[in-house]
Amino acid sequence: MVKHRDRAPCLFFRHGSGSISALVFAAGAVALWSTNALVGKSLLASHPVSQVQFLQFTGAALVFAAIRLRSRERAAPVSAGAALVSLAVGFIGLVGTMVLQYIAFASMPVIEANLVAYTWPLMVAAAVITLDNPRRPALLGLAAVVGFIGVALVISGGRNQSWLQGDFVGYVAAFGSALCMAFYSIMVGRVATSPDRLLLPSSLIGVALTFLWCARDGFAWPVGTDLVFGLYLGAGPMGLGYYFWSRALKLEGSGKVAVVAYLTPIASTLLLTLSGERLTMTAIVGAVLVIGSCVAVGVERSEAENHV
């Protein structure tokens, strides 16, 4: 037993280049996602959500199309049912997550929306407890409960006014975004479709839907730095971020790379704080609970897969 425990921490690397590649892809996704809230906040200060989202989906579609053109992989024949499942996973995971996240960004303090949206690892943990047979379900359940208590503290203490003074739609949208990302993270490794084939159709649907949204709101194409930032949000956090994360999950599954992914709320919250966003002491306690519970869930799931 002692020898087995000594070997377990090294198991991730002893699997070979696939495990190392998964870690690199996951780290790349986290680095890009960490900038999403900060750049999005700067654009939303002067542009409506519809414009920011249109630029974002346009940038993402260009990245996915370029990856698809460079890929030499031939698609294996799939049934109509499997194709519909893949489309649903991509649409919910990409369009659902990002649209709801940016509605939340525009409806409540970005630093709060960001923390609530990044409760998706806790939702994945709840799914693991319900659907799988984790080694320590009580620990996962406790971590999830602590995390959601942290979310309540963030929402109630993120400003000096009373409970839920922000737009209620924003809180609902932030939770909805987390649910969509949790669903995607669970399902993406279970579909046979490659990440580029999975995400390109969804990004094109996103371009069409957000264009119609812009047309309704009144469209004015941003120029200069705003245009660059908008396309970066698409090419970086949405495009390459999702592609890297999907590749990591397909290489190693959600357990081992999850520890890396849970660093995202830490890095993004730090960047927002450095940019001038502020939390009250109550909300800071909540943020620590959210981040700590995410890390605890990630460590437990990684250890569980190593044990197997």
PDB file of C-alpha atoms in Angstrom:
ATOM      1  CA  MET A   1       0.000   0.000   0.000  1.00  0.00           C
ATOM      2  CA  VAL A   2       2.823   2.425   0.825  1.00  0.00           C
ATOM      3  CA  LYS A   3       4.494   1.789  -2.487  1.00  0.00           C
ATOM      4  CA  HIS A   4       1.210   2.379  -4.313  1.00  0.00           C
ATOM      5  CA  ARG A   5       0.659   5.697  -2.547  1.00  0.00           C
ATOM      6  CA  ASP A   6       4.184   6.778  -3.399  1.00  0.00           C
ATOM      7  CA  ARG A   7       3.623   6.105  -7.060  1.00  0.00           C
ATOM      8  CA  ALA A   8       0.188   7.764  -7.308  1.00  0.00           C
ATOM      9  CA  PRO A   9       1.283  11.407  -7.523  1.00  0.00           C
ATOM     10  CA  CYS A  10       3.528  10.526 -10.478  1.00  0.00           C
ATOM     11  CA  LEU A  11       0.892   8.564 -12.340  1.00  0.00           C
ATOM     12  CA  PHE A  12      -0.242  11.565 -14.331  1.00  0.00           C
ATOM     13  CA  PHE A  13       3.195  11.914 -15.927  1.00  0.00           C
ATOM     14  CA  ARG A  14       3.919   8.190 -16.260  1.00  0.00           C
ATOM     15  CA  HIS A  15       1.094   7.859 -18.758  1.00  0.00           C
ATOM     16  CA  GLY A  16       3.354   9.510 -21.322  1.00  0.00           C
ATOM     17  CA  SER A  17       3.076  12.361 -23.757  1.00  0.00           C
ATOM     18  CA  GLY A  18      -0.733  12.265 -23.826  1.00  0.00           C
ATOM     19  CA  SER A  19      -0.968  13.243 -20.150  1.00  0.00           C
ATOM     20  CA  ILE A  20       1.625  15.987 -20.516  1.00  0.00           C
ATOM     21  CA  SER A  21      -0.180  17.305 -23.609  1.00  0.00           C
ATOM     22  CA  ALA A  22      -3.465  17.343 -21.687  1.00  0.00           C
ATOM     23  CA  LEU A  23      -1.852  19.369 -18.906  1.00  0.00           C
ATOM     24  CA  VAL A  24      -0.415  21.861 -21.424  1.00  0.00           C
ATOM     25  CA  PHE A  25      -3.756  22.247 -23.219  1.00  0.00           C
ATOM     26  CA  ALA A  26      -5.603  22.732 -19.903  1.00  0.00           C
ATOM     27  CA  ALA A  27      -3.075  25.337 -18.732  1.00  0.00           C
ATOM     28  CA  GLY A  28      -3.448  27.202 -22.031  1.00  0.00           C
ATOM     29  CA  ALA A  29      -7.230  27.268 -21.639  1.00  0.00           C
ATOM     30  CA  VAL A  30      -6.961  28.610 -18.084  1.00  0.00           C
ATOM     31  CA  ALA A  31      -4.514  31.335 -19.147  1.00  0.00           C
ATOM     32  CA  LEU A  32      -6.918  32.534 -21.848  1.00  0.00           C
ATOM     33  CA  TRP A  33     -10.090  32.201 -19.765  1.00  0.00           C
ATOM     34  CA  SER A  34      -8.496  34.245 -16.981  1.00  0.00           C
ATOM     35  CA  THR A  35      -8.474  37.321 -19.240  1.00  0.00           C
ATOM     36  CA  ASN A  36     -12.090  36.936 -20.370  1.00  0.00           C
ATOM     37  CA  ALA A  37     -13.822  38.896 -17.599  1.00  0.00           C
ATOM     38  CA  LEU A  38     -11.289  41.734 -17.597  1.00  0.00           C
ATOM     39  CA  VAL A  39     -11.396  42.343 -21.367  1.00  0.00           C
ATOM     40  CA  GLY A  40     -15.146  41.801 -21.474  1.00  0.00           C
ATOM     41  CA  LYS A  41     -15.652  44.359 -18.717  1.00  0.00           C
ATOM     42  CA  SER A  42     -13.738  47.020 -20.669  1.00  0.00           C
ATOM     43  CA  LEU A  43     -15.831  46.450 -23.810  1.00  0.00           C
ATOM     44  CA  LEU A  44     -19.169  46.317 -22.010  1.00  0.00           C
ATOM     45  CA  ALA A  45     -18.437  49.764 -20.561  1.00  0.00           C
ATOM     46  CA  SER A  46     -19.009  51.289 -24.016  1.00  0.00           C
ATOM     47  CA  HIS A  47     -20.780  48.644 -26.125  1.00  0.00           C
ATOM     48  CA  PRO A  48     -23.998  46.621 -25.745  1.00  0.00           C
ATOM     49  CA  VAL A  49     -23.814  42.900 -25.016  1.00  0.00           C
ATOM     50  CA  SER A  50     -25.052  42.039 -28.511  1.00  0.00           C
ATOM     51  CA  GLN A  51     -22.090  43.771 -30.210  1.00  0.00           C
ATOM     52  CA  VAL A  52     -19.526  42.238 -27.875  1.00  0.00           C
ATOM     53  CA  GLN A  53     -21.023  38.795 -28.398  1.00  0.00           C
ATOM     54  CA  PHE A  54     -21.125  39.183 -32.181  1.00  0.00           C
ATOM     55  CA  LEU A  55     -17.438  40.080 -32.275  1.00  0.00           C
ATOM     56  CA  GLN A  56     -16.670  37.234 -29.910  1.00  0.00           C
ATOM     57  CA  PHE A  57     -18.455  34.580 -31.932  1.00  0.00           C
ATOM     58  CA  THR A  58     -16.970  35.966 -35.151  1.00  0.00           C
ATOM     59  CA  GLY A  59     -13.439  35.653 -33.757  1.00  0.00           C
ATOM     60  CA  ALA A  60     -14.164  32.155 -32.456  1.00  0.00           C
ATOM     61  CA  ALA A  61     -15.632  31.009 -35.766  1.00  0.00           C
ATOM     62  CA  LEU A  62     -12.524  32.219 -37.603  1.00  0.00           C
ATOM     63  CA  VAL A  63     -10.279  30.267 -35.216  1.00  0.00           C
ATOM     64  CA  PHE A  64     -12.335  27.067 -35.446  1.00  0.00           C
ATOM     65  CA  ALA A  65     -12.495  27.368 -39.250  1.00  0.00           C
ATOM     66  CA  ALA A  66      -8.708  27.809 -39.451  1.00  0.00           C
ATOM     67  CA  ILE A  67      -8.167  24.769 -37.204  1.00  0.00           C
ATOM     68  CA  ARG A  68     -10.619  22.743 -39.290  1.00  0.00           C
ATOM     69  CA  LEU A  69      -8.848  23.691 -42.554  1.00  0.00           C
ATOM     70  CA  ARG A  70      -5.458  22.713 -41.132  1.00  0.00           C
ATOM     71  CA  SER A  71      -6.702  19.444 -39.716  1.00  0.00           C
ATOM     72  CA  ARG A  72      -5.957  16.326 -41.738  1.00  0.00           C
ATOM     73  CA  GLU A  73      -8.297  14.171 -39.723  1.00  0.00           C
ATOM     74  CA  ARG A  74     -11.123  12.631 -41.676  1.00  0.00           C
ATOM     75  CA  ALA A  75     -14.469  12.492 -39.974  1.00  0.00           C
ATOM     76  CA  ALA A  76     -15.743   8.985 -39.267  1.00  0.00           C
ATOM     77  CA  PRO A  77     -19.309   8.289 -40.401  1.00  0.00           C
ATOM     78  CA  VAL A  78     -21.806   8.987 -37.638  1.00  0.00           C
ATOM     79  CA  SER A  79     -25.507   8.432 -37.292  1.00  0.00           C
ATOM     80  CA  ALA A  80     -27.999  11.280 -37.412  1.00  0.00           C
ATOM     81  CA  GLY A  81     -28.645  10.825 -33.701  1.00  0.00           C
ATOM     82  CA  ALA A  82     -24.953  11.075 -32.809  1.00  0.00           C
ATOM     83  CA  ALA A  83     -24.609  14.181 -34.981  1.00  0.00           C
ATOM     84  CA  LEU A  84     -27.528  15.834 -33.194  1.00  0.00           C
ATOM     85  CA  VAL A  85     -26.037  14.979 -29.794  1.00  0.00           C
ATOM     86  CA  SER A  86     -22.695  16.514 -30.832  1.00  0.00           C
ATOM     87  CA  LEU A  87     -24.449  19.649 -32.084  1.00  0.00           C
ATOM     88  CA  ALA A  88     -26.393  19.954 -28.835  1.00  0.00           C
ATOM     89  CA  VAL A  89     -23.238  19.537 -26.725  1.00  0.00           C
ATOM     90  CA  GLY A  90     -21.417  22.197 -28.730  1.00  0.00           C
ATOM     91  CA  PHE A  91     -24.358  24.604 -28.760  1.00  0.00           C
ATOM     92  CA  ILE A  92     -25.111  24.354 -25.047  1.00  0.00           C
ATOM     93  CA  GLY A  93     -21.446  24.396 -24.091  1.00  0.00           C
ATOM     94  CA  LEU A  94     -20.338  27.279 -26.306  1.00  0.00           C
ATOM     95  CA  VAL A  95     -23.362  29.431 -27.124  1.00  0.00           C
ATOM     96  CA  GLY A  96     -25.241  28.807 -23.887  1.00  0.00           C
ATOM     97  CA  THR A  97     -22.237  29.362 -21.638  1.00  0.00           C
ATOM     98  CA  MET A  98     -20.927  32.510 -23.304  1.00  0.00           C
ATOM     99  CA  VAL A  99     -24.213  34.303 -24.019  1.00  0.00           C
ATOM    100  CA  LEU A 100     -25.482  33.768 -20.468  1.00  0.00           C
ATOM    101  CA  GLN A 101     -22.104  34.728 -19.003  1.00  0.00           C
ATOM    102  CA  TYR A 102     -22.075  38.056 -20.825  1.00  0.00           C
ATOM    103  CA  ILE A 103     -25.678  38.806 -19.939  1.00  0.00           C
ATOM    104  CA  ALA A 104     -24.554  38.322 -16.336  1.00  0.00           C
ATOM    105  CA  PHE A 105     -21.496  40.552 -16.870  1.00  0.00           C
ATOM    106  CA  ALA A 106     -23.777  43.319 -18.145  1.00  0.00           C
ATOM    107  CA  SER A 107     -26.360  42.918 -15.378  1.00  0.00           C
ATOM    108  CA  MET A 108     -24.268  42.749 -12.182  1.00  0.00           C
ATOM    109  CA  PRO A 109     -20.748  43.547 -10.983  1.00  0.00           C
ATOM    110  CA  VAL A 110     -18.406  41.600 -13.252  1.00  0.00           C
ATOM    111  CA  ILE A 111     -16.299  40.280 -10.380  1.00  0.00           C
ATOM    112  CA  GLU A 112     -19.418  38.724  -8.805  1.00  0.00           C
ATOM    113  CA  ALA A 113     -20.725  37.331 -12.087  1.00  0.00           C
ATOM    114  CA  ASN A 114     -17.329  35.811 -12.781  1.00  0.00           C
ATOM    115  CA  LEU A 115     -17.224  33.981  -9.440  1.00  0.00           C
ATOM    116  CA  VAL A 116     -20.791  32.698  -9.758  1.00  0.00           C
ATOM    117  CA  ALA A 117     -20.224  31.539 -13.346  1.00  0.00           C
ATOM    118  CA  TYR A 118     -17.153  29.597 -12.224  1.00  0.00           C
ATOM    119  CA  THR A 119     -19.166  27.409  -9.893  1.00  0.00           C
ATOM    120  CA  TRP A 120     -19.406  24.935 -12.767  1.00  0.00           C
ATOM    121  CA  PRO A 121     -16.716  22.674 -11.221  1.00  0.00           C
ATOM    122  CA  LEU A 122     -18.975  22.329  -8.171  1.00  0.00           C
ATOM    123  CA  MET A 123     -21.859  21.385 -10.440  1.00  0.00           C
ATOM    124  CA  VAL A 124     -19.653  18.758 -12.080  1.00  0.00           C
ATOM    125  CA  ALA A 125     -18.843  17.467  -8.594  1.00  0.00           C
ATOM    126  CA  ALA A 126     -22.558  17.177  -7.837  1.00  0.00           C
ATOM    127  CA  ALA A 127     -22.979  15.203 -11.070  1.00  0.00           C
ATOM    128  CA  VAL A 128     -20.093  12.915 -10.079  1.00  0.00           C
ATOM    129  CA  ILE A 129     -21.737  12.222  -6.709  1.00  0.00           C
ATOM    130  CA  THR A 130     -25.070  11.494  -8.407  1.00  0.00           C
ATOM    131  CA  LEU A 131     -23.946   9.509 -11.457  1.00  0.00           C
ATOM    132  CA  ASP A 132     -20.596   7.957 -10.576  1.00  0.00           C
ATOM    133  CA  ASN A 133     -19.182   6.162  -7.559  1.00  0.00           C
ATOM    134  CA  PRO A 134     -16.604   8.555  -6.102  1.00  0.00           C
ATOM    135  CA  ARG A 135     -14.160   7.350  -3.458  1.00  0.00           C
ATOM    136  CA  ARG A 136     -15.150  10.054  -0.969  1.00  0.00           C
ATOM    137  CA  PRO A 137     -18.667  11.275  -1.806  1.00  0.00           C
ATOM    138  CA  ALA A 138     -19.039  12.986   1.564  1.00  0.00           C
ATOM    139  CA  LEU A 139     -15.975  15.126   0.907  1.00  0.00           C
ATOM    140  CA  LEU A 140     -17.189  16.067  -2.563  1.00  0.00           C
ATOM    141  CA  GLY A 141     -20.625  16.879  -1.190  1.00  0.00           C
ATOM    142  CA  LEU A 142     -19.188  19.020   1.610  1.00  0.00           C
ATOM    143  CA  ALA A 143     -16.936  20.874  -0.848  1.00  0.00           C
ATOM    144  CA  ALA A 144     -19.909  21.569  -3.107  1.00  0.00           C
ATOM    145  CA  VAL A 145     -22.045  22.847  -0.220  1.00  0.00           C
ATOM    146  CA  VAL A 146     -19.227  25.087   1.026  1.00  0.00           C
ATOM    147  CA  GLY A 147     -18.774  26.441  -2.495  1.00  0.00           C
ATOM    148  CA  PHE A 148     -22.428  27.363  -2.865  1.00  0.00           C
ATOM    149  CA  ILE A 149     -22.390  29.003   0.573  1.00  0.00           C
ATOM    150  CA  GLY A 150     -19.485  31.033  -0.788  1.00  0.00           C
ATOM    151  CA  VAL A 151     -21.583  32.021  -3.793  1.00  0.00           C
ATOM    152  CA  ALA A 152     -24.360  33.223  -1.480  1.00  0.00           C
ATOM    153  CA  LEU A 153     -21.836  35.348   0.430  1.00  0.00           C
ATOM    154  CA  VAL A 154     -20.472  36.797  -2.821  1.00  0.00           C
ATOM    155  CA  ILE A 155     -23.955  37.760  -3.980  1.00  0.00           C
ATOM    156  CA  SER A 156     -25.026  39.209  -0.638  1.00  0.00           C
ATOM    157  CA  GLY A 157     -21.750  40.914   0.257  1.00  0.00           C
ATOM    158  CA  GLY A 158     -20.398  42.043  -3.073  1.00  0.00           C
ATOM    159  CA  ARG A 159     -21.633  45.571  -2.476  1.00  0.00           C
ATOM    160  CA  ASN A 160     -22.742  47.703   0.402  1.00  0.00           C
ATOM    161  CA  GLN A 161     -26.458  47.496  -0.380  1.00  0.00           C
ATOM    162  CA  SER A 162     -28.803  44.730   0.692  1.00  0.00           C
ATOM    163  CA  TRP A 163     -29.329  41.264  -0.768  1.00  0.00           C
ATOM    164  CA  LEU A 164     -29.766  40.926  -4.550  1.00  0.00           C
ATOM    165  CA  GLN A 165     -29.661  44.647  -5.350  1.00  0.00           C
ATOM    166  CA  GLY A 166     -28.297  43.798  -8.790  1.00  0.00           C
ATOM    167  CA  ASP A 167     -30.489  42.691 -11.684  1.00  0.00           C
ATOM    168  CA  PHE A 168     -31.982  39.291 -10.777  1.00  0.00           C
ATOM    169  CA  VAL A 169     -31.593  38.276 -14.423  1.00  0.00           C
ATOM    170  CA  GLY A 170     -27.831  38.595 -13.995  1.00  0.00           C
ATOM    171  CA  TYR A 171     -27.712  36.093 -11.136  1.00  0.00           C
ATOM    172  CA  VAL A 172     -29.912  33.637 -13.020  1.00  0.00           C
ATOM    173  CA  ALA A 173     -27.770  34.058 -16.146  1.00  0.00           C
ATOM    174  CA  ALA A 174     -24.533  33.472 -14.208  1.00  0.00           C
ATOM    175  CA  PHE A 175     -25.870  30.223 -12.746  1.00  0.00           C
ATOM    176  CA  GLY A 176     -27.189  29.231 -16.166  1.00  0.00           C
ATOM    177  CA  SER A 177     -23.751  29.817 -17.672  1.00  0.00           C
ATOM    178  CA  ALA A 178     -22.206  27.587 -15.002  1.00  0.00           C
ATOM    179  CA  LEU A 179     -24.748  24.845 -15.719  1.00  0.00           C
ATOM    180  CA  CYS A 180     -23.989  24.981 -19.449  1.00  0.00           C
ATOM    181  CA  MET A 181     -20.231  24.749 -18.882  1.00  0.00           C
ATOM    182  CA  ALA A 182     -20.666  21.876 -16.419  1.00  0.00           C
ATOM    183  CA  PHE A 183     -22.759  20.011 -18.983  1.00  0.00           C
ATOM    184  CA  TYR A 184     -20.137  20.613 -21.671  1.00  0.00           C
ATOM    185  CA  SER A 185     -17.247  19.472 -19.476  1.00  0.00           C
ATOM    186  CA  ILE A 186     -19.062  16.248 -18.631  1.00  0.00           C
ATOM    187  CA  MET A 187     -20.170  15.481 -22.173  1.00  0.00           C
ATOM    188  CA  VAL A 188     -17.323  16.612 -24.434  1.00  0.00           C
ATOM    189  CA  GLY A 189     -15.161  13.590 -23.601  1.00  0.00           C
ATOM    190  CA  ARG A 190     -18.100  11.256 -24.252  1.00  0.00           C
ATOM    191  CA  VAL A 191     -18.781  12.231 -27.853  1.00  0.00           C
ATOM    192  CA  ALA A 192     -16.611  10.949 -30.683  1.00  0.00           C
ATOM    193  CA  THR A 193     -16.578  14.248 -32.596  1.00  0.00           C
ATOM    194  CA  SER A 194     -13.250  16.111 -32.663  1.00  0.00           C
ATOM    195  CA  PRO A 195     -13.179  19.527 -30.909  1.00  0.00           C
ATOM    196  CA  ASP A 196     -12.981  21.543 -34.133  1.00  0.00           C
ATOM    197  CA  ARG A 197     -15.907  19.680 -35.709  1.00  0.00           C
ATOM    198  CA  LEU A 198     -17.831  19.993 -32.460  1.00  0.00           C
ATOM    199  CA  LEU A 199     -17.302  23.727 -31.976  1.00  0.00           C
ATOM    200  CA  LEU A 200     -17.293  25.200 -35.506  1.00  0.00           C
ATOM    201  CA  PRO A 201     -21.033  24.663 -36.218  1.00  0.00           C
ATOM    202  CA  SER A 202     -21.949  26.080 -32.805  1.00  0.00           C
ATOM    203  CA  SER A 203     -19.809  29.174 -33.316  1.00  0.00           C
ATOM    204  CA  LEU A 204     -21.429  29.785 -36.725  1.00  0.00           C
ATOM    205  CA  ILE A 205     -24.864  29.497 -35.137  1.00  0.00           C
ATOM    206  CA  GLY A 206     -23.659  31.968 -32.517  1.00  0.00           C
ATOM    207  CA  VAL A 207     -22.537  34.394 -35.235  1.00  0.00           C
ATOM    208  CA  ALA A 208     -25.970  34.232 -36.894  1.00  0.00           C
ATOM    209  CA  LEU A 209     -27.928  34.626 -33.662  1.00  0.00           C
ATOM    210  CA  THR A 210     -25.831  37.501 -32.327  1.00  0.00           C
ATOM    211  CA  PHE A 211     -25.979  39.265 -35.714  1.00  0.00           C
ATOM    212  CA  LEU A 212     -29.772  39.213 -35.471  1.00  0.00           C
ATOM    213  CA  TRP A 213     -29.438  40.441 -31.883  1.00  0.00           C
ATOM    214  CA  CYS A 214     -27.250  43.320 -33.077  1.00  0.00           C
ATOM    215  CA  ALA A 215     -29.695  44.154 -35.851  1.00  0.00           C
ATOM    216  CA  ARG A 216     -32.469  44.468 -33.297  1.00  0.00           C
ATOM    217  CA  ASP A 217     -30.369  46.644 -30.962  1.00  0.00           C
ATOM    218  CA  GLY A 218     -28.883  48.780 -33.751  1.00  0.00           C
ATOM    219  CA  PHE A 219     -25.527  47.798 -35.192  1.00  0.00           C
ATOM    220  CA  ALA A 220     -22.394  49.939 -35.172  1.00  0.00           C
ATOM    221  CA  TRP A 221     -19.155  48.133 -36.037  1.00  0.00           C
ATOM    222  CA  PRO A 222     -16.480  48.947 -33.424  1.00  0.00           C
ATOM    223  CA  VAL A 223     -13.153  50.236 -34.654  1.00  0.00           C
ATOM    224  CA  GLY A 224      -9.604  50.457 -33.338  1.00  0.00           C
ATOM    225  CA  THR A 225      -8.798  48.949 -29.973  1.00  0.00           C
ATOM    226  CA  ASP A 226     -12.397  47.897 -29.296  1.00  0.00           C
ATOM    227  CA  LEU A 227     -12.449  45.858 -32.501  1.00  0.00           C
ATOM    228  CA  VAL A 228      -9.171  44.180 -31.577  1.00  0.00           C
ATOM    229  CA  PHE A 229     -10.382  43.422 -28.038  1.00  0.00           C
ATOM    230  CA  GLY A 230     -13.687  42.033 -29.308  1.00  0.00           C
ATOM    231  CA  LEU A 231     -12.019  39.711 -31.785  1.00  0.00           C
ATOM    232  CA  TYR A 232      -9.504  38.705 -29.111  1.00  0.00           C
ATOM    233  CA  LEU A 233     -12.357  37.614 -26.840  1.00  0.00           C
ATOM    234  CA  GLY A 234     -13.475  35.329 -29.649  1.00  0.00           C
ATOM    235  CA  ALA A 235     -10.109  34.076 -30.853  1.00  0.00           C
ATOM    236  CA  GLY A 236      -8.588  33.758 -27.371  1.00  0.00           C
ATOM    237  CA  PRO A 237     -10.869  32.873 -24.423  1.00  0.00           C
ATOM    238  CA  MET A 238     -13.689  31.502 -26.576  1.00  0.00           C
ATOM    239  CA  GLY A 239     -11.862  30.054 -29.590  1.00  0.00           C
ATOM    240  CA  LEU A 240      -8.517  28.705 -28.460  1.00  0.00           C
ATOM    241  CA  GLY A 241      -9.693  28.457 -24.839  1.00  0.00           C
ATOM    242  CA  TYR A 242     -12.516  26.073 -25.694  1.00  0.00           C
ATOM    243  CA  TYR A 243     -10.387  24.184 -28.211  1.00  0.00           C
ATOM    244  CA  PHE A 244      -7.563  23.667 -25.707  1.00  0.00           C
ATOM    245  CA  TRP A 245      -9.977  22.620 -22.945  1.00  0.00           C
ATOM    246  CA  SER A 246     -11.781  20.182 -25.238  1.00  0.00           C
ATOM    247  CA  ARG A 247      -8.489  18.632 -26.345  1.00  0.00           C
ATOM    248  CA  ALA A 248      -7.391  18.268 -22.715  1.00  0.00           C
ATOM    249  CA  LEU A 249     -10.635  16.535 -21.728  1.00  0.00           C
ATOM    250  CA  LYS A 250     -10.487  14.167 -24.686  1.00  0.00           C
ATOM    251  CA  LEU A 251      -6.886  13.245 -23.854  1.00  0.00           C
ATOM    252  CA  GLU A 252      -7.276  12.657 -20.125  1.00  0.00           C
ATOM    253  CA  GLY A 253     -10.863  13.076 -19.027  1.00  0.00           C
ATOM    254  CA  SER A 254     -12.098  15.736 -16.624  1.00  0.00           C
ATOM    255  CA  GLY A 255     -10.543  14.340 -13.442  1.00  0.00           C
ATOM    256  CA  LYS A 256      -6.835  14.957 -13.878  1.00  0.00           C
ATOM    257  CA  VAL A 257      -6.928  18.252 -15.766  1.00  0.00           C
ATOM    258  CA  ALA A 258      -9.657  19.656 -13.501  1.00  0.00           C
ATOM    259  CA  VAL A 259      -7.141  20.806 -10.890  1.00  0.00           C
ATOM    260  CA  VAL A 260      -5.615  23.124 -13.506  1.00  0.00           C
ATOM    261  CA  ALA A 261      -9.005  24.414 -14.655  1.00  0.00           C
ATOM    262  CA  TYR A 262      -9.989  25.398 -11.113  1.00  0.00           C
ATOM    263  CA  LEU A 263      -7.206  27.977 -11.120  1.00  0.00           C
ATOM    264  CA  THR A 264      -9.298  30.116 -13.488  1.00  0.00           C
ATOM    265  CA  PRO A 265     -11.432  31.898 -10.854  1.00  0.00           C
ATOM    266  CA  ILE A 266      -8.279  32.637  -8.852  1.00  0.00           C
ATOM    267  CA  ALA A 267      -6.445  34.246 -11.765  1.00  0.00           C
ATOM    268  CA  SER A 268      -9.454  36.056 -13.220  1.00  0.00           C
ATOM    269  CA  THR A 269     -10.533  37.441  -9.826  1.00  0.00           C
ATOM    270  CA  LEU A 270      -6.979  38.665  -9.206  1.00  0.00           C
ATOM    271  CA  LEU A 271      -6.902  40.451 -12.570  1.00  0.00           C
ATOM    272  CA  LEU A 272     -10.285  42.076 -11.908  1.00  0.00           C
ATOM    273  CA  THR A 273      -9.142  43.216  -8.470  1.00  0.00           C
ATOM    274  CA  LEU A 274      -5.975  44.737  -9.944  1.00  0.00           C
ATOM    275  CA  SER A 275      -8.135  46.568 -12.502  1.00  0.00           C
ATOM    276  CA  GLY A 276     -10.115  48.308  -9.742  1.00  0.00           C
ATOM    277  CA  GLU A 277     -12.983  45.901  -9.002  1.00  0.00           C
ATOM    278  CA  ARG A 278     -13.654  45.596  -5.290  1.00  0.00           C
ATOM    279  CA  LEU A 279     -15.365  43.093  -3.001  1.00  0.00           C
ATOM    280  CA  THR A 280     -16.522  43.698   0.561  1.00  0.00           C
ATOM    281  CA  MET A 281     -15.014  41.570   3.330  1.00  0.00           C
ATOM    282  CA  THR A 282     -18.103  39.326   3.296  1.00  0.00           C
ATOM    283  CA  ALA A 283     -17.737  38.761  -0.431  1.00  0.00           C
ATOM    284  CA  ILE A 284     -13.999  38.115  -0.031  1.00  0.00           C
ATOM    285  CA  VAL A 285     -14.805  35.343   2.448  1.00  0.00           C
ATOM    286  CA  GLY A 286     -17.296  33.966  -0.077  1.00  0.00           C
ATOM    287  CA  ALA A 287     -14.720  34.135  -2.863  1.00  0.00           C
ATOM    288  CA  VAL A 288     -12.222  32.195  -0.735  1.00  0.00           C
ATOM    289  CA  LEU A 289     -14.870  29.529  -0.070  1.00  0.00           C
ATOM    290  CA  VAL A 290     -15.733  29.259  -3.778  1.00  0.00           C
ATOM    291  CA  ILE A 291     -12.113  29.000  -4.890  1.00  0.00           C
ATOM    292  CA  GLY A 292     -11.121  26.676  -2.052  1.00  0.00           C
ATOM    293  CA  SER A 293     -14.024  24.315  -2.692  1.00  0.00           C
ATOM    294  CA  CYS A 294     -13.199  24.217  -6.420  1.00  0.00           C
ATOM    295  CA  VAL A 295      -9.599  23.277  -5.647  1.00  0.00           C
ATOM    296  CA  ALA A 296     -10.734  20.625  -3.121  1.00  0.00           C
ATOM    297  CA  VAL A 297     -13.072  19.085  -5.692  1.00  0.00           C
ATOM    298  CA  GLY A 298     -10.335  19.088  -8.318  1.00  0.00           C
ATOM    299  CA  VAL A 299      -7.795  17.434  -6.020  1.00  0.00           C
ATOM    300  CA  GLU A 300     -10.282  14.761  -4.929  1.00  0.00           C
ATOM    301  CA  ARG A 301     -11.253  13.900  -8.505  1.00  0.00           C
ATOM    302  CA  SER A 302      -7.649  13.799  -9.648  1.00  0.00           C
ATOM    303  CA  GLU A 303      -6.702  11.500  -6.761  1.00  0.00           C
ATOM    304  CA  ALA A 304      -9.674   9.265  -7.546  1.00  0.00           C
ATOM    305  CA  GLU A 305      -8.544   8.760 -11.150  1.00  0.00           C
ATOM    306  CA  ASN A 306      -4.937   8.206 -10.074  1.00  0.00           C
ATOM    307  CA  HIS A 307      -6.111   5.560  -7.587  1.00  0.00           C
ATOM    308  CA  VAL A 308      -7.892   3.734 -10.387  1.00  0.00           C
TER     309      VAL A 308
END
